[in-house]
Rosetta silent file (secondary structure, phi, psi, omega in degrees, C-alpha in Angstrom):
SEQUENCE: MQQEGELQQKQEASKENQKLTLKPLPSTLKYAFLDKEETLPVIISSTLSSEEEESLLIVLKEHKTAL
SCORE:     score description
SCORE:     0.000 S_00000001
   1 L     0.000  -37.809  175.948   80.580   90.890    6.028 S_00000001
   2 H   -63.746  -20.508  168.276   80.180   91.104    2.216 S_00000001
   3 H   -57.792  -50.436 -175.571   78.274   94.526    2.647 S_00000001
   4 H   -58.338  -40.125  176.144   81.300   95.980    4.555 S_00000001
   5 H   -56.136  -50.405  172.816   83.539   94.967    1.620 S_00000001
   6 H   -57.240  -59.571  178.565   81.302   96.724   -0.798 S_00000001
   7 H   -50.092  -42.691  164.832   81.170   99.708    1.154 S_00000001
   8 H   -53.885  -38.593 -178.823   84.703   99.895    1.385 S_00000001
   9 H   -73.523  -33.661 -178.282   85.294   99.571   -2.187 S_00000001
  10 H   -62.506  -50.387 -175.903   82.522  102.325   -2.874 S_00000001
  11 H   -52.079  -50.910 -174.970   84.214  104.580   -0.204 S_00000001
  12 H   -65.675  -34.411 -179.067   87.646  104.041   -1.896 S_00000001
  13 H   -67.992  -38.931 -168.582   86.321  104.612   -5.521 S_00000001
  14 H   -76.714  -20.638  179.121   84.672  107.951   -4.115 S_00000001
  15 H   -77.461  -31.609 -173.388   88.053  109.160   -2.571 S_00000001
  16 H   -78.663  -36.897  176.324   89.669  108.893   -6.041 S_00000001
  17 H   -85.480  -14.790  178.864   87.012  111.008   -7.586 S_00000001
  18 L   -78.960  127.077  166.271   86.403  113.323   -4.883 S_00000001
  19 L  -110.566  126.878  176.881   87.870  116.813   -4.700 S_00000001
  20 L   -84.134  121.057  166.969   87.423  118.780   -1.604 S_00000001
  21 L  -122.857  115.529 -178.735   86.610  122.346   -1.485 S_00000001
  22 L   -89.851  132.261 -165.660   86.547  123.419    2.181 S_00000001
  23 L   -90.405  144.914  177.720   84.782  126.398    3.017 S_00000001
  24 L   -56.951  145.288  176.572   86.372  129.080    5.428 S_00000001
  25 L  -109.514  157.762  167.804   85.468  128.499    9.214 S_00000001
  26 L   -66.748  170.602 -174.605   85.149  130.884   11.966 S_00000001
  27 L   -61.271  -17.011 -171.938   88.226  131.516   14.086 S_00000001
  28 L   -94.675   -7.171 -177.398   86.808  129.161   16.815 S_00000001
  29 E  -116.406  136.899  169.903   86.586  126.103   14.369 S_00000001
  30 E  -139.039  163.035  169.760   89.299  124.315   12.280 S_00000001
  31 E   -82.050  132.695  169.730   89.440  121.282    9.925 S_00000001
  32 E  -121.547  161.251  177.726   91.231  117.979   11.071 S_00000001
  33 E  -116.629  138.540  179.842   91.469  115.004    8.878 S_00000001
  34 L  -104.458   16.725  175.583   90.752  111.439    9.662 S_00000001
  35 L  -142.555  175.793 -177.143   92.938  109.948    6.808 S_00000001
  36 L   -86.066  -25.106 -176.757   96.454  110.787    5.309 S_00000001
  37 L   -72.475  -13.097 -166.493   94.974  111.646    1.992 S_00000001
  38 L    52.444   41.739  179.985   92.952  114.368    3.641 S_00000001
  39 L  -104.035   -4.921 -176.870   89.734  113.341    2.051 S_00000001
  40 L  -121.252   69.520 -175.851   87.795  112.762    5.208 S_00000001
  41 E   -59.776  143.157  160.485   87.474  116.347    6.963 S_00000001
  42 E  -137.487  153.826 -170.696   85.893  116.945   10.276 S_00000001
  43 E  -104.426  125.304 -179.482   85.340  120.294   11.942 S_00000001
  44 E  -132.176  168.353  178.954   86.631  120.599   15.630 S_00000001
  45 E   -67.691  135.319  169.333   87.202  123.435   18.069 S_00000001
  46 L   -82.923    2.165  177.191   90.315  125.359   17.535 S_00000001
  47 L   -87.324   -0.585 -177.725   90.489  125.862   21.231 S_00000001
  48 L   -66.881  131.941  164.459   91.470  122.267   21.671 S_00000001
  49 L   -62.792  164.247 -172.853   94.981  121.455   23.186 S_00000001
  50 H   -74.318  -24.997  167.297   97.177  119.260   20.944 S_00000001
  51 H   -79.109  -27.567  169.451   96.607  116.392   23.372 S_00000001
  52 H   -67.694  -44.215 -174.725   92.789  116.966   23.528 S_00000001
  53 H   -60.032  -60.362 -173.894   92.934  117.219   19.575 S_00000001
  54 H   -51.718  -59.489 -177.139   94.966  113.871   19.249 S_00000001
  55 H   -45.885  -55.390 -175.713   92.576  112.057   21.631 S_00000001
  56 H   -56.466  -51.555 -174.528   89.510  113.277   19.935 S_00000001
  57 H   -52.468  -41.270  176.170   90.935  112.432   16.505 S_00000001
  58 H   -57.348  -60.392 -179.909   91.902  108.771   17.739 S_00000001
  59 H   -62.395  -28.674  168.180   88.191  108.168   18.800 S_00000001
  60 H   -60.543  -48.384  165.422   86.804  109.517   15.577 S_00000001
  61 H   -54.214  -46.559  177.820   89.068  107.195   13.507 S_00000001
  62 H   -55.686  -31.734  178.356   87.937  104.430   15.439 S_00000001
  63 L  -113.412   13.960 -170.044   84.515  105.202   14.671 S_00000001
  64 L   -67.351  -12.081  170.603   84.431  106.773   11.180 S_00000001
  65 L   -64.915  -31.071 -175.567   82.186  103.985    9.672 S_00000001
  66 L   -66.137  -42.630 -174.726   79.479  105.546   12.005 S_00000001
  67 L   -67.608    0.000    0.000   80.239  108.929   10.478 S_00000001
């Protein structure tokens, strides 16, 4: 359990120091973010419906430690 706490502290510190430079994507892809601060980007299909996108992001957020 202590390792998880240390990992979270490192992630929070890196969030503060991290500046994202997102590259342009093909029209079939787009960026989505797993957090409100928009520091955890994921690339998803731009053809997903809003319901599909929301469902995908929920699952990704639940498992973001694996990412």
